[in-house]
Tab-separated table of C-alpha atoms in Angstrom:
chain	number	residue	atom	x	y	z
D	141	GLY	CA	-10.395	-7.630	20.983
D	142	ALA	CA	-13.373	-5.985	22.733
D	143	GLY	CA	-14.278	-2.419	21.616
D	144	VAL	CA	-15.708	0.530	23.406
D	145	SER	CA	-18.780	-0.503	25.619
D	146	GLN	CA	-21.404	1.830	26.884
D	147	SER	CA	-24.236	1.167	29.384
D	148	PRO	CA	-27.172	1.447	29.418
D	149	SER	CA	-27.975	1.041	25.793
D	150	ASN	CA	-31.400	2.878	26.303
D	151	LYS	CA	-32.430	4.926	29.249
D	152	VAL	CA	-35.645	6.686	29.732
D	153	THR	CA	-35.991	8.922	32.656
D	154	GLU	CA	-38.479	11.775	33.899
D	155	LYS	CA	-37.588	15.260	33.635
D	156	GLY	CA	-35.673	16.449	36.770
D	157	LYS	CA	-34.023	13.112	37.691
D	158	ASP	CA	-30.433	12.365	37.487
D	159	VAL	CA	-28.826	9.792	35.094
D	160	GLU	CA	-25.272	8.219	35.022
D	161	LEU	CA	-24.081	7.008	31.847
D	162	ARG	CA	-20.961	4.606	31.606
D	163	CYS	CA	-18.286	4.219	29.350
D	164	ASP	CA	-15.636	1.210	29.176
D	165	PRO	CA	-12.895	2.169	26.859
D	166	ILE	CA	-10.565	-0.109	24.864
D	167	SER	CA	-7.815	-1.699	27.154
D	168	GLY	CA	-4.784	0.583	26.936
D	169	HIS	CA	-6.513	3.655	25.506
D	170	THR	CA	-5.235	6.662	27.348
D	171	ALA	CA	-7.716	9.266	25.759
D	172	LEU	CA	-11.273	9.135	26.142
D	173	TYR	CA	-13.953	11.369	24.646
D	174	TRP	CA	-17.868	11.882	25.160
D	175	TYR	CA	-20.089	13.509	22.434
D	176	ARG	CA	-23.661	13.713	21.902
D	177	GLN	CA	-25.720	13.128	18.808
D	178	SER	CA	-29.150	14.790	18.440
D	179	LEU	CA	-31.312	15.716	15.546
D	180	GLY	CA	-30.967	19.447	15.979
D	181	GLN	CA	-27.608	19.638	16.926
D	182	GLY	CA	-25.887	16.917	15.062
D	183	LEU	CA	-22.630	15.376	16.605
D	184	GLU	CA	-21.168	17.616	19.519
D	185	PHE	CA	-18.050	17.333	21.639
D	186	LEU	CA	-18.571	17.329	25.274
D	187	ILE	CA	-15.494	16.416	27.225
D	188	TYR	CA	-12.120	14.827	26.786
D	189	PHE	CA	-10.089	12.929	29.299
D	190	GLN	CA	-6.310	12.192	28.945
D	191	GLY	CA	-5.781	9.615	31.826
D	192	ASN	CA	-7.816	10.744	34.737
D	193	SER	CA	-7.648	14.487	34.009
D	194	ALA	CA	-9.867	16.742	31.456
D	195	PRO	CA	-7.819	19.088	29.632
D	196	ASP	CA	-10.981	20.092	27.496
D	197	LYS	CA	-14.313	20.307	28.984
D	198	SER	CA	-15.424	23.028	26.694
D	199	GLY	CA	-18.335	21.182	25.269
D	200	LEU	CA	-20.398	20.401	28.572
D	201	PRO	CA	-23.661	22.473	28.054
D	202	SER	CA	-24.173	23.482	31.491
D	203	ASP	CA	-23.165	22.694	34.904
D	204	ARG	CA	-25.859	20.046	35.160
D	205	PHE	CA	-23.374	17.940	33.303
D	206	SER	CA	-20.209	16.286	34.737
D	207	ALA	CA	-18.003	13.530	34.014
D	208	GLU	CA	-15.092	11.586	35.801
D	209	ARG	CA	-12.606	9.013	34.924
D	210	THR	CA	-11.030	6.584	37.169
D	211	GLY	CA	-8.083	4.373	36.986
D	212	GLY	CA	-7.463	5.547	33.597
D	213	SER	CA	-10.139	3.416	32.469
D	214	VAL	CA	-13.976	3.626	32.987
D	215	SER	CA	-15.740	7.008	32.570
D	216	THR	CA	-19.149	8.114	33.984
D	217	LEU	CA	-21.121	11.086	32.354
D	218	THR	CA	-23.684	12.398	35.006
D	219	ILE	CA	-26.510	14.669	34.053
D	220	GLN	CA	-28.268	16.265	36.929
D	221	ARG	CA	-31.783	17.452	36.796
D	222	THR	CA	-32.534	16.222	33.382
D	223	GLN	CA	-34.308	18.326	30.987
D	224	GLN	CA	-36.167	17.233	27.611
D	225	GLU	CA	-33.440	19.031	25.678
D	226	ASP	CA	-31.040	16.497	27.023
D	227	SER	CA	-32.500	13.673	24.974
D	228	ALA	CA	-30.003	12.459	22.551
D	229	VAL	CA	-27.672	9.605	21.919
D	230	TYR	CA	-24.497	9.914	24.135
D	231	LEU	CA	-21.337	8.592	22.434
D	232	CYS	CA	-18.057	7.379	24.114
D	233	ALA	CA	-14.859	7.181	22.117
D	234	SER	CA	-11.398	6.283	23.078
D	235	SER	CA	-8.015	6.322	21.367
D	236	PRO	CA	-4.533	4.819	21.861
D	237	PRO	CA	-1.285	6.548	23.173
D	238	GLY	CA	0.374	8.680	20.623
D	239	THR	CA	-0.172	12.087	18.689
D	240	VAL	CA	-3.549	12.880	19.954
D	241	GLY	CA	-4.358	15.044	16.871
D	242	ARG	CA	-3.740	12.226	14.404
D	243	SER	CA	-4.923	9.038	16.481
D	244	GLU	CA	-8.080	7.460	15.351
D	245	GLN	CA	-11.070	7.477	17.867
D	246	PHE	CA	-12.932	4.249	18.316
D	247	PHE	CA	-16.654	4.715	19.137
D	248	GLY	CA	-18.943	3.067	21.283
D	249	PRO	CA	-22.353	2.034	20.637
D	250	GLY	CA	-24.078	4.944	22.393
D	251	THR	CA	-26.535	5.343	25.163
D	252	ARG	CA	-29.736	6.504	23.849
D	253	LEU	CA	-31.287	9.018	26.523
D	254	THR	CA	-34.946	9.908	26.484
D	255	VAL	CA	-36.179	12.328	28.801
D	256	LEU	CA	-39.961	12.482	29.267
S	94	GLY	CA	-13.125	28.902	15.131
S	95	ASN	CA	-12.997	25.391	13.766
S	96	SER	CA	-15.836	24.313	11.819
S	97	VAL	CA	-16.741	21.727	9.078
S	98	THR	CA	-19.274	22.048	6.446
S	99	GLN	CA	-20.764	19.316	4.321
S	100	MET	CA	-23.193	19.003	1.628
S	101	GLU	CA	-26.669	18.382	2.663
S	102	GLY	CA	-28.487	15.265	2.084
S	103	PRO	CA	-30.074	12.904	1.543
S	104	VAL	CA	-28.523	11.861	-1.452
S	105	THR	CA	-30.247	9.064	-3.518
S	106	LEU	CA	-27.994	7.298	-6.176
S	107	SER	CA	-28.413	4.232	-8.277
S	108	GLU	CA	-26.217	1.338	-7.890
S	109	GLU	CA	-22.788	1.744	-9.586
S	110	ALA	CA	-23.243	5.494	-9.828
S	111	PHE	CA	-20.365	7.752	-9.076
S	112	LEU	CA	-20.372	9.451	-5.530
S	113	THR	CA	-18.964	12.850	-4.405
S	114	ILE	CA	-19.791	14.301	-0.886
S	115	ASN	CA	-18.476	17.693	-0.607
S	116	CYS	CA	-16.653	18.705	2.702
S	117	THR	CA	-14.923	22.066	3.383
S	118	TYR	CA	-13.415	23.149	6.598
S	119	THR	CA	-12.233	26.193	8.642
S	120	ALA	CA	-9.203	25.535	11.057
S	121	THR	CA	-6.391	27.274	12.270
S	122	GLY	CA	-3.044	25.376	11.753
S	123	TYR	CA	-2.711	22.033	10.022
S	124	PRO	CA	-5.797	19.759	11.130
S	125	SER	CA	-6.132	16.113	10.452
S	126	LEU	CA	-9.076	15.213	8.658
S	127	PHE	CA	-11.440	12.401	8.627
S	128	TRP	CA	-14.507	10.696	7.219
S	129	TYR	CA	-16.486	8.538	9.589
S	130	VAL	CA	-19.542	6.453	8.427
S	131	GLN	CA	-22.668	5.303	10.515
S	132	TYR	CA	-24.525	2.457	8.947
S	133	PRO	CA	-28.184	1.943	9.976
S	134	GLY	CA	-28.279	0.635	13.552
S	135	GLU	CA	-24.673	0.731	14.036
S	136	GLY	CA	-22.060	3.000	15.616
S	137	LEU	CA	-19.660	5.302	14.115
S	138	GLN	CA	-16.648	3.901	12.187
S	139	LEU	CA	-13.726	5.518	10.898
S	140	LEU	CA	-13.769	5.075	6.851
S	141	LEU	CA	-10.579	7.011	6.020
S	142	LYS	CA	-8.328	9.828	7.263
S	143	ALA	CA	-5.525	12.192	6.004
S	144	THR	CA	-3.028	13.988	8.233
S	145	LYS	CA	-1.296	16.509	6.123
S	146	ALA	CA	-1.820	18.351	3.123
S	147	ASP	CA	-2.076	16.491	-0.206
S	148	ASP	CA	-2.316	13.245	1.571
S	149	LYS	CA	-4.981	10.840	0.213
S	150	GLY	CA	-6.949	8.594	2.473
S	151	SER	CA	-8.719	5.516	0.904
S	152	ASN	CA	-10.631	2.522	2.207
S	153	LYS	CA	-13.213	0.240	0.894
S	154	GLY	CA	-13.226	2.012	-2.609
S	155	PHE	CA	-13.778	5.334	-1.113
S	156	GLU	CA	-11.019	8.231	-1.427
S	157	ALA	CA	-10.689	11.553	-0.085
S	158	THR	CA	-7.657	14.133	-0.678
S	159	TYR	CA	-6.486	16.792	1.710
S	160	ARG	CA	-6.677	20.063	-0.280
S	161	LYS	CA	-5.380	22.964	1.826
S	162	GLU	CA	-5.491	25.516	-0.828
S	163	THR	CA	-9.281	24.889	-1.249
S	164	THR	CA	-9.797	23.718	2.235
S	165	SER	CA	-11.560	20.736	1.269
S	166	PHE	CA	-11.840	16.988	1.705
S	167	HIS	CA	-14.358	15.756	-0.579
S	168	LEU	CA	-15.381	11.882	-0.251
S	169	GLU	CA	-15.632	10.132	-3.663
S	170	LYS	CA	-16.217	6.556	-4.853
S	171	GLY	CA	-16.373	5.385	-8.222
S	172	SER	CA	-19.104	2.772	-8.165
S	173	VAL	CA	-21.475	2.757	-5.166
S	174	GLN	CA	-23.252	-0.278	-3.835
S	175	VAL	CA	-26.475	-0.696	-1.945
S	176	SER	CA	-24.350	-1.715	1.009
S	177	ASP	CA	-22.855	1.972	1.089
S	178	SER	CA	-26.278	3.302	2.377
S	179	ALA	CA	-25.244	5.072	5.516
S	180	VAL	CA	-24.749	8.454	6.973
S	181	TYR	CA	-21.213	10.045	6.370
S	182	PHE	CA	-19.669	12.648	8.437
S	183	CYS	CA	-16.773	14.483	7.775
S	184	ALA	CA	-14.545	15.702	10.815
S	185	LEU	CA	-11.326	17.502	11.585
S	186	LYS	CA	-9.078	17.346	14.577
S	187	ASN	CA	-6.747	20.012	15.232
S	188	ASN	CA	-3.232	18.516	16.303
S	189	GLN	CA	-2.955	20.514	19.316
S	190	GLY	CA	-6.149	19.176	20.780
S	191	GLY	CA	-8.072	15.899	21.030
S	192	LYS	CA	-11.711	16.562	20.047
S	193	LEU	CA	-13.235	15.865	16.657
S	194	ILE	CA	-15.415	18.598	15.138
S	195	PHE	CA	-17.992	16.998	12.851
S	196	GLY	CA	-19.943	18.266	9.778
S	197	GLN	CA	-23.699	17.789	10.065
S	198	GLY	CA	-23.571	14.470	8.242
S	199	THR	CA	-24.963	13.422	4.813
S	200	GLU	CA	-27.263	10.628	4.350
S	201	LEU	CA	-26.727	8.328	1.347
S	202	SER	CA	-29.386	6.059	-0.087
S	203	VAL	CA	-28.144	3.660	-2.940
S	204	LYS	CA	-31.017	2.099	-4.856
S	205	PRO	CA	-30.568	-1.343	-6.755
């Protein structure tokens, strides 16, 4: 079956512009996660959705970052007024219903964001 | 807080050598432990996992045992291949929450 998909695969933007990154999880997966991978910081958690609600958004680095999920499926991560330090690969993952702590997370290919 | 520490890379081995990548963790409660692998140009994939103490996860010749007494989850393989060249990430997940906490990653390069 189809895996987690993300779009766009690459995004180049100018400092100060807003960007939207999209994630389509595996069908039927109730949990959805956003992470980012950067050279200086490694792999960092951003936000976690269970259905359409976000019980853990502790990893969002500033109020310029927001995310939503609709219909228990697609999620959008929005970064407003982008800064150069936002340059990273943004990864989305989803996991099936079950014990959240033990469930495997399936990762998408990522969106590489470059802020000039 | 919860954290994961893994050995720094890069690690360079010859084909058929024995591999160990050390991973230790700090966590409250009883986390689940994971090894993820990222092959060049590809996304993160789960390699193996263990959900309770003394469990051994295994896949593709790789093994790791959940050692609560030493808070460790070292990755081992008896005979590496060139195709094992990748970046390996150790991670934990607290059973009360959903997020993965990753180590910094260890790059493995296997030479023929």
